[in-house]
Amino acid sequence: MGKDDVIIVGGGLAGLECGAILSKEGFKVTVLEQSHKSGGFFQSFTRNGYSIDSSVHYVGSLDKGELLYDIFKYLGILENIRLSRMNPLGFDNIHINDEVFPLAMGHEQFCESLSERFPREKNDIKAYTDILKNIGTGTKNTVQSSAGISGEGMNYLSVGAYDEIERLLKNNKLCKVVSGNSIIYGGDRQMTPFYVHAITNNSYLEGSYRFSGGAEQVTKALEGKIAENGGVVRCGARVTKIITIDNKAGGVELEGGEVIVSKYVVSSLHPSLTLNLIDDNNAIRSVFRNRITSLKNSYGLFCLYLIMKEGAFPYLNENHFIFNEGRNTKSNKLPPDNGIIVTMQVPSDGGNSAEVVSLMRPMYFSEVERWSNTKVGNRGEDYLEFKERVSDEMIAIAESRFPGFKSSIASKYSATPLTFRDYLSAPEGSAYGIMKNYNSPLSTLIQPKSKIENLFLSGQSLNLHGVMGVTITALMTCYEILGTDYLSGKIFEKR
Ligand SMILES: Cc1cc2nc3c(=O)[nH]c(=O)nc-3n(C[C@H](O)[C@H](O)[C@H](O)COP(=O)(O)OP(=O)(O)OC[C@H]3O[C@@H](n4cnc5c(N)ncnc54)[C@H](O)[C@@H]3O)c2cc1C
């Protein structure tokens, strides 16, 4: 039985960031991760000698002075990660039928280049861009003082993304263009607040980067910092119980029965998983429990990872979102069915040929539910056939825009929501956790301070998903433990 200051449950981005911050500030930290390696959605795997990023492919707000830059600088990991700036003239490219619309980096450039394609909508585009910028600036300022959502952000939390886009931009095609990358935030017409659309897009406008040498550098760098600060990241350590005594957290129990006592427990898991771990059923009111477990999770993603033949296909320093037919604007999904993302990893040899390409498309759990009682590697022939069929459809969409794509593929691997469910315990393989809902915005915002003393929450389901959202959430969690003024002063150099 050990005694720590802080036990962190879950070694994904949120858990590692909380671990790095708290250990830097002098806490004795142990991060407990159930898998054989840390990183959660952020991890990579190796096939045929290539390191393949399972999920994270690009990050925003990493230009000097932007939010993520400041926080990574404080964590001391900027020098450990090699970044590659994406194409400033079009980091995301939206393909609608035969047309391609690049989204340029930087607010002015974004506005100008889009206005060239939609000259009559110039004023509307400017107004739209200004709102994105205001929401981003508001968030940046708020994060420095409380890490909650800014007043501006709160206003847009109760407004539907697509309703607001249509109100601001009017032109139907232009609306499709600016919402064309909505798969990156699990866009859903019935639920997604404009705030989520705005904050995600604004962050990419503020400097989009890929990881040169793989996304896993970030989690490795965070692990390194935790170790440097005297903390520990233990993999293969599945937490089965959060121990509470008199409504106060006191440690955890691991699979196998080991107990670790600690003053604080931070759980970075999906909130419904955290609730299941709490040993005292009476500690959490059933109203809260019911509220959390009834919240809807985002859809999952089908990921097709492709290793390309050497020198066969050019490396594209930008993402492509391809929709081959007129969209049904009444669809629940933003984007609609049969749209895919084509994204690439920076070639390991620094060359101009693509090595690893990922194709992704939204996938609801219902599409794989019939195999929900099966385990990784043993799901049966029909599951393999299903994956093959979906993969072929996605490759055909990519081929339609990039002739020669299909024949450039050397080998392929795929993951469905079941893969993420089974490796990471993500409920129903959801890609981004609990969805924000503009119809009842406050019900989907979960605070990092729990009703149980010394038990704190973190992770993508609280505030926002993605590297930036999760980093802000980790900060909110650590503000609760260390004090907002103290920590924000250290990060944002007010002192
Ligand atoms: C396919 C895909 C592509 C994405 N692309 C991007 C992108 O390009 N850019 C971007 O910014 N974001 C992207 N995201 C989102 C981003 O990956 C996530 O928002 C973020 O990584 C979530 O981090 P987290 O720590 O909250 O959760 P997780 O990564 O899920 O971490 C939770 C960890 O807890 C562990 N765990 C669960 N139960 C237990 C237990 N009982 N005991 C111990 N450990 C446990 C899990 O194994 C996991 O490691 C993508 C997501 C997906 C699915």
XYZ file of C-alpha atoms and ligand atoms in Angstrom:
548
model
C 0.000 0.000 0.000
C 1.520 3.315 -1.074
C 0.749 6.888 -0.094
C 0.642 9.605 -2.708
C -0.514 13.175 -2.819
C -2.471 12.645 -6.014
C -3.665 9.574 -7.876
C -4.709 10.288 -11.427
C -7.011 7.733 -13.002
C -6.443 7.420 -16.760
C -3.281 8.226 -18.662
C -4.728 9.895 -21.737
C -3.937 13.511 -22.579
C -5.997 14.915 -19.701
C -4.495 12.586 -17.085
C -0.944 13.196 -18.277
C -1.424 16.957 -18.408
C -2.872 17.027 -14.885
C 0.038 14.807 -13.793
C 2.622 17.073 -15.419
C 1.134 20.232 -13.888
C 0.642 18.867 -10.381
C 4.053 17.171 -10.247
C 5.675 20.385 -11.500
C 3.991 22.182 -8.611
C 5.477 19.790 -6.067
C 2.830 17.083 -5.663
C 3.776 13.421 -5.504
C 1.787 12.109 -8.476
C 0.943 8.638 -9.736
C -0.930 8.288 -13.028
C -2.694 4.933 -13.423
C -3.429 3.763 -16.960
C -5.206 0.505 -17.744
C -3.582 -0.046 -21.164
C -0.045 -1.271 -21.759
C 0.884 2.251 -22.847
C -0.280 5.742 -21.954
C -1.763 8.343 -24.291
C -5.351 7.164 -24.674
C -6.676 8.490 -27.977
C -3.334 10.204 -28.425
C -1.282 7.029 -28.826
C 0.411 5.557 -31.864
C 0.942 1.954 -32.926
C 3.508 0.373 -35.203
C 2.847 -1.618 -38.391
C 5.461 -2.640 -40.966
C 8.008 -0.396 -39.269
C 5.790 2.705 -39.515
C 4.469 4.518 -36.468
C 0.792 5.236 -37.051
C -1.096 7.885 -35.076
C -4.359 6.335 -33.945
C -6.351 9.550 -33.593
C -4.802 12.992 -33.237
C -3.551 14.358 -36.546
C -3.433 18.103 -36.150
C -3.580 20.766 -33.475
C -4.389 24.446 -33.449
C -3.576 27.506 -31.310
C 0.099 26.647 -31.356
C 1.480 29.856 -32.769
C 3.606 31.825 -30.324
C 1.397 33.619 -27.810
C -1.646 31.437 -28.514
C -3.279 29.425 -25.754
C -1.810 25.993 -26.347
C 1.622 27.462 -26.989
C 1.582 29.190 -23.578
C 0.449 26.086 -21.722
C 2.912 23.743 -23.494
C 5.657 26.297 -22.782
C 4.821 26.294 -19.069
C 4.863 22.481 -19.129
C 8.315 22.634 -20.725
C 7.399 20.277 -23.572
C 7.666 22.617 -26.557
C 11.319 21.736 -27.024
C 10.493 18.010 -26.995
C 7.974 18.079 -29.802
C 8.694 18.698 -33.441
C 5.888 20.492 -35.177
C 5.212 20.997 -38.830
C 3.127 23.995 -39.820
C 0.367 23.086 -42.211
C -0.317 24.757 -45.535
C -1.195 28.366 -44.576
C -3.201 28.809 -47.786
C -5.475 25.898 -46.966
C -4.870 23.743 -43.905
C -8.356 22.274 -44.368
C -9.818 21.868 -47.845
C -13.496 21.282 -48.340
C -14.460 19.352 -51.478
C -18.063 19.750 -52.528
C -18.853 17.876 -55.702
C -16.159 19.055 -58.143
C -15.116 22.184 -56.281
C -12.429 22.604 -53.619
C -12.529 25.387 -51.039
C -9.350 25.938 -49.038
C -9.606 27.368 -45.512
C -6.583 29.618 -45.033
C -4.752 30.127 -41.740
C -4.999 33.481 -39.948
C -8.221 35.429 -39.595
C -7.490 37.952 -42.324
C -6.254 35.402 -44.813
C -9.211 33.149 -44.078
C -11.596 36.013 -44.692
C -9.838 37.202 -47.842
C -9.432 33.853 -49.519
C -13.013 32.809 -48.827
C -14.263 36.192 -50.037
C -12.462 35.660 -53.346
C -14.620 32.584 -53.860
C -17.774 34.215 -52.492
C -17.309 37.914 -53.391
C -20.934 38.863 -52.742
C -20.738 37.451 -49.231
C -17.604 39.392 -48.256
C -19.305 41.317 -45.441
C -20.991 38.210 -44.083
C -17.680 36.336 -44.094
C -16.027 39.213 -42.232
C -18.798 39.217 -39.599
C -18.523 35.434 -39.222
C -14.724 35.568 -38.871
C -14.970 38.370 -36.300
C -17.313 36.279 -34.179
C -14.932 33.309 -34.297
C -12.091 35.603 -33.270
C -14.100 37.180 -30.435
C -15.086 33.808 -29.041
C -11.465 32.666 -29.244
C -10.135 35.819 -27.588
C -12.808 35.625 -24.904
C -11.828 32.052 -24.136
C -8.163 32.939 -24.014
C -8.823 35.721 -21.529
C -11.175 33.620 -19.433
C -8.744 30.711 -19.273
C -6.239 33.052 -17.677
C -8.616 33.982 -14.899
C -10.975 31.085 -14.347
C -10.773 28.621 -17.239
C -14.531 28.530 -17.489
C -16.306 29.560 -20.636
C -16.265 33.274 -21.444
C -19.459 35.346 -21.443
C -19.269 35.489 -25.235
C -18.821 31.709 -25.320
C -21.775 31.141 -22.962
C -24.019 33.152 -25.277
C -23.135 30.887 -28.162
C -23.473 27.720 -26.111
C -27.228 28.000 -26.383
C -27.268 28.683 -30.125
C -27.259 25.870 -32.683
C -24.105 25.739 -34.831
C -25.846 25.289 -38.110
C -28.648 27.746 -37.336
C -26.079 30.425 -36.561
C -23.962 29.603 -39.604
C -27.051 29.902 -41.813
C -28.079 33.136 -40.108
C -24.653 34.690 -40.565
C -23.712 33.416 -43.991
C -27.018 32.834 -45.793
C -25.404 31.438 -48.981
C -26.079 27.703 -48.895
C -22.771 26.617 -50.438
C -20.795 28.900 -48.161
C -22.563 27.333 -45.168
C -21.506 23.903 -46.418
C -17.926 25.094 -46.763
C -17.529 26.505 -43.251
C -19.229 23.492 -41.694
C -17.406 21.060 -43.968
C -14.899 20.044 -41.290
C -17.514 19.506 -38.576
C -16.532 15.852 -38.202
C -13.575 17.151 -36.155
C -15.949 18.161 -33.385
C -18.641 15.528 -33.838
C -21.016 18.054 -35.375
C -24.707 17.234 -35.034
C -27.371 19.539 -36.377
C -29.758 18.856 -33.510
C -27.245 19.386 -30.709
C -23.950 21.086 -31.492
C -23.694 24.640 -30.112
C -22.154 27.339 -32.279
C -19.603 27.800 -29.470
C -18.116 24.351 -30.175
C -17.938 25.064 -33.913
C -16.388 28.487 -33.325
C -13.807 27.576 -30.708
C -12.606 24.550 -32.684
C -12.334 26.394 -35.987
C -10.810 29.473 -34.422
C -8.111 27.383 -32.809
C -7.059 25.995 -36.200
C -7.114 29.471 -37.747
C -4.653 30.467 -35.024
C -1.912 28.150 -36.240
C -2.444 24.558 -37.403
C 0.321 22.047 -36.999
C 1.061 18.387 -37.557
C 3.543 16.470 -35.474
C 6.739 15.763 -37.293
C 7.711 12.395 -35.842
C 4.250 11.413 -34.653
C 1.610 12.651 -32.227
C 2.883 10.387 -29.492
C 5.754 12.810 -28.892
C 3.343 14.879 -26.811
C 2.384 12.070 -24.459
C 5.995 10.877 -24.257
C 7.113 14.415 -23.405
C 4.435 14.693 -20.706
C 5.436 11.313 -19.263
C 9.048 12.487 -19.259
C 8.129 15.638 -17.338
C 6.148 13.672 -14.764
C 9.153 11.378 -14.215
C 11.528 14.372 -14.036
C 9.285 15.863 -11.356
C 9.420 12.653 -9.311
C 6.033 11.291 -10.424
C 5.133 7.913 -11.888
C 3.024 6.762 -14.840
C 1.986 3.144 -14.288
C 0.577 1.311 -17.289
C -1.372 -1.939 -17.041
C -2.924 -0.509 -13.867
C -6.695 -0.693 -14.147
C -8.556 1.155 -11.416
C -11.601 -0.766 -10.202
C -12.632 1.402 -7.279
C -12.314 4.972 -6.048
C -12.250 4.665 -2.273
C -14.262 7.176 -0.272
C -14.483 7.537 3.479
C -17.133 9.847 4.944
C -17.727 11.417 1.542
C -14.033 12.125 1.063
C -11.798 10.453 -1.550
C -8.911 8.549 -0.025
C -7.335 6.500 -2.801
C -8.058 3.781 -5.322
C -8.113 0.038 -5.667
C -6.593 -1.657 -8.699
C -7.558 -4.818 -10.500
C -5.812 -7.505 -8.465
C -6.668 -5.830 -5.191
C -3.768 -3.402 -4.683
C -4.814 -0.290 -2.777
C -3.099 3.071 -3.181
C -3.917 5.718 -0.617
C -3.781 9.352 -1.608
C -4.947 12.733 -0.500
C -6.493 13.656 -3.851
C -7.943 11.552 -6.657
C -8.329 13.020 -10.146
C -10.352 10.923 -12.577
C -9.837 11.775 -16.235
C -12.253 9.062 -17.408
C -15.617 9.548 -19.026
C -17.795 10.819 -16.128
C -20.144 7.834 -16.241
C -17.145 5.497 -15.843
C -15.964 7.562 -12.881
C -19.393 7.316 -11.247
C -19.260 3.521 -11.602
C -15.916 3.428 -9.797
C -17.053 5.294 -6.686
C -17.392 2.709 -3.926
C -20.073 4.502 -1.926
C -23.342 4.498 -3.845
C -24.789 7.098 -1.519
C -21.979 9.582 -2.044
C -23.424 10.756 -5.357
C -27.043 11.841 -5.513
C -29.103 9.784 -7.902
C -30.309 12.949 -9.681
C -26.728 13.749 -10.643
C -25.959 10.135 -11.524
C -29.037 9.931 -13.769
C -28.241 13.243 -15.404
C -24.707 12.192 -16.304
C -25.548 8.707 -17.508
C -28.378 9.988 -19.697
C -26.220 12.502 -21.585
C -25.579 11.636 -25.215
C -22.072 10.840 -26.437
C -20.690 11.927 -29.788
C -20.551 9.473 -32.641
C -17.428 7.403 -33.154
C -15.124 7.417 -36.138
C -14.144 4.680 -38.535
C -10.411 5.098 -39.084
C -8.637 3.590 -42.041
C -4.849 3.748 -41.684
C -2.948 3.315 -44.934
C 0.738 2.713 -45.496
C 1.560 3.968 -48.968
C 3.995 2.490 -51.482
C 7.314 4.288 -51.462
C 7.309 7.377 -53.675
C 3.868 6.533 -55.085
C 1.691 9.359 -53.776
C 2.629 12.957 -52.901
C 2.606 14.142 -49.293
C -0.175 16.712 -48.866
C 0.468 19.203 -46.102
C -3.235 19.773 -45.546
C -6.456 17.933 -44.745
C -9.145 17.204 -47.287
C -12.810 16.803 -46.394
C -14.606 15.192 -49.315
C -18.341 15.114 -49.920
C -19.253 13.755 -53.266
C -22.863 14.679 -53.413
C -25.170 17.512 -52.557
C -25.666 17.507 -48.840
C -28.955 17.118 -47.125
C -28.904 20.161 -44.894
C -31.586 18.634 -42.703
C -29.321 15.709 -41.883
C -28.485 15.195 -38.216
C -24.869 15.119 -39.060
C -22.584 17.931 -39.963
C -21.078 16.773 -42.294
C -23.581 14.467 -43.960
C -23.215 10.760 -44.635
C -20.512 9.524 -46.948
C -18.092 12.372 -46.318
C -14.523 11.483 -45.381
C -11.374 13.202 -44.119
C -8.096 12.506 -45.846
C -5.177 13.378 -43.594
C -1.498 12.440 -43.613
C 1.408 12.123 -41.239
C 4.557 14.114 -41.903
C 6.907 11.722 -43.778
C 9.574 10.348 -41.431
C 12.321 10.963 -44.027
C 11.287 14.592 -44.519
C 10.553 13.777 -48.178
C 7.684 14.693 -50.467
C 5.973 11.318 -50.633
C 3.173 10.196 -48.378
C 4.034 7.363 -46.003
C 1.016 7.079 -43.686
C -2.419 8.358 -44.695
C -5.567 8.185 -42.571
C -9.100 8.268 -43.891
C -11.870 8.832 -41.347
C -15.626 9.007 -41.409
C -18.301 9.282 -38.703
C -19.647 5.958 -37.437
C -22.549 5.581 -35.038
C -22.427 2.699 -32.584
C -25.563 1.238 -34.175
C -23.467 0.353 -37.229
C -21.287 -2.019 -35.169
C -23.697 -2.915 -32.381
C -24.258 -6.444 -33.660
C -20.644 -7.227 -32.714
C -20.810 -5.496 -29.330
C -20.408 -8.760 -27.414
C -17.183 -9.661 -29.192
C -13.573 -8.879 -28.271
C -10.656 -7.433 -30.278
C -9.292 -9.960 -32.792
C -12.289 -12.300 -32.407
C -15.240 -10.529 -33.893
C -15.827 -12.962 -36.762
C -15.694 -13.013 -40.540
C -18.736 -10.799 -41.038
C -17.085 -8.010 -39.024
C -13.973 -8.247 -41.199
C -16.166 -8.123 -44.298
C -17.966 -5.067 -42.902
C -14.635 -3.294 -42.291
C -13.463 -4.236 -45.790
C -16.645 -2.863 -47.351
C -16.452 0.447 -45.468
C -12.734 0.732 -46.280
C -13.381 0.151 -49.994
C -16.097 2.826 -50.011
C -13.783 5.331 -48.366
C -10.901 4.538 -50.702
C -13.257 5.002 -53.668
C -14.212 8.474 -52.383
C -10.521 9.404 -51.994
C -9.759 7.993 -55.455
C -12.513 10.118 -56.990
C -10.612 13.259 -55.957
C -7.065 11.925 -56.135
C -6.645 9.616 -59.129
C -3.928 7.050 -58.445
C -4.613 7.043 -54.701
C -5.914 3.477 -54.588
C -3.016 1.939 -56.495
C -0.546 3.726 -54.181
C -1.709 1.811 -51.099
C 0.703 -0.827 -49.804
C -1.220 -2.020 -46.753
C -4.255 -1.040 -44.693
C -5.500 -1.333 -41.099
C -8.725 -0.099 -39.594
C -10.436 0.768 -36.334
C -14.138 1.071 -35.560
C -15.899 2.497 -32.490
C -15.627 -1.027 -31.017
C -11.838 -0.766 -31.180
C -11.850 2.456 -29.159
C -14.433 1.043 -26.764
C -12.338 -2.041 -26.073
C -8.899 -0.423 -25.860
C -9.840 2.780 -24.043
C -13.230 2.031 -22.416
C -14.721 4.910 -24.432
C -18.500 4.410 -24.018
C -19.888 3.119 -27.327
C -16.539 4.044 -28.877
C -17.537 7.704 -28.845
C -14.795 9.855 -30.366
C -15.288 12.994 -28.300
C -17.264 11.939 -25.216
C -20.318 13.774 -23.909
C -21.813 16.082 -26.502
C -22.575 19.657 -25.729
C -26.219 20.427 -26.422
C -27.415 23.903 -27.308
C -30.958 22.992 -26.226
C -29.873 22.540 -22.621
C -26.311 23.842 -22.493
C -25.778 23.817 -18.751
C -26.796 20.180 -18.369
C -23.852 19.145 -20.546
C -21.246 21.201 -18.710
C -19.634 19.191 -15.933
C -17.524 20.841 -13.288
C -14.081 19.478 -12.320
C -14.825 19.720 -8.590
C -17.021 16.805 -7.612
C -19.434 16.584 -4.691
C -16.991 14.215 -3.027
C -14.256 16.069 -1.189
C -10.823 15.691 -2.796
C -12.207 13.929 -5.873
C -11.741 15.949 -9.065
C -12.730 15.238 -12.641
C -10.991 15.976 -15.914
C -10.996 14.806 -19.546
C -12.699 15.595 -22.822
C -16.281 15.126 -21.615
C -16.130 18.048 -19.201
C -15.500 21.198 -21.139
C -14.359 20.487 -24.665
C -12.678 17.651 -26.592
C -9.512 17.816 -28.690
C -6.011 18.765 -27.721
C -6.909 22.346 -26.945
C -10.200 21.570 -25.214
C -8.689 18.827 -23.089
C -5.738 21.038 -22.165
C -8.087 23.794 -20.997
C -10.023 21.190 -19.015
C -6.850 19.861 -17.382
C -6.089 23.426 -16.383
C -9.575 23.852 -14.872
C -9.002 20.718 -12.814
C -5.612 21.867 -11.581
C -6.948 25.371 -10.810
C -9.332 23.669 -8.357
C -6.442 21.991 -6.559
C -3.745 24.664 -6.764
C -5.794 27.843 -6.879
C -6.581 29.772 -10.046
C -4.524 32.894 -9.338
C -1.451 30.906 -8.391
C -1.433 28.593 -11.412
C -2.616 31.049 -14.025
C 0.027 33.477 -12.747
C 2.707 30.882 -13.332
C 1.479 29.861 -16.764
C 0.619 33.206 -18.195
C 3.524 34.996 -16.474
C 1.448 37.597 -14.739
C 3.864 37.437 -11.799
C -10.156 9.196 -34.506
C -9.952 10.446 -33.700
C -9.229 11.498 -34.255
C -8.997 12.657 -33.490
N -8.243 13.666 -34.051
C -7.969 14.770 -33.321
C -7.126 15.784 -33.871
O -6.630 15.690 -34.999
N -6.877 16.887 -33.089
C -7.398 17.024 -31.826
O -7.132 18.037 -31.181
N -8.188 16.056 -31.287
C -8.483 14.928 -31.994
N -9.252 13.946 -31.456
C -9.786 14.122 -30.079
C -8.705 13.816 -29.029
O -8.003 12.661 -29.393
C -9.362 13.596 -27.658
O -10.223 14.688 -27.378
C -8.363 13.491 -26.504
O -7.236 12.725 -26.859
C -9.084 12.888 -25.276
O -8.212 12.800 -24.181
P -8.721 12.325 -22.745
O -7.536 12.235 -21.860
O -9.861 13.164 -22.295
O -9.367 10.864 -22.969
P -8.688 9.445 -23.350
O -7.669 9.621 -24.398
O -9.833 8.528 -23.631
O -7.978 8.979 -21.998
C -8.621 8.246 -20.991
C -7.658 7.151 -20.552
O -8.196 6.478 -19.410
C -7.881 5.102 -19.510
N -8.800 4.346 -18.644
C -10.129 4.100 -18.834
N -10.627 3.402 -17.795
C -9.606 3.211 -16.927
C -9.496 2.590 -15.639
N -10.558 2.008 -15.058
N -8.288 2.561 -15.019
C -7.207 3.164 -15.590
N -7.263 3.764 -16.812
C -8.441 3.811 -17.457
C -8.031 4.800 -20.990
O -7.352 3.620 -21.354
C -7.433 6.066 -21.608
O -6.051 5.931 -21.840
C -9.512 12.775 -32.178
C -10.250 11.709 -31.627
C -10.475 10.560 -32.376
C -11.243 9.419 -31.763
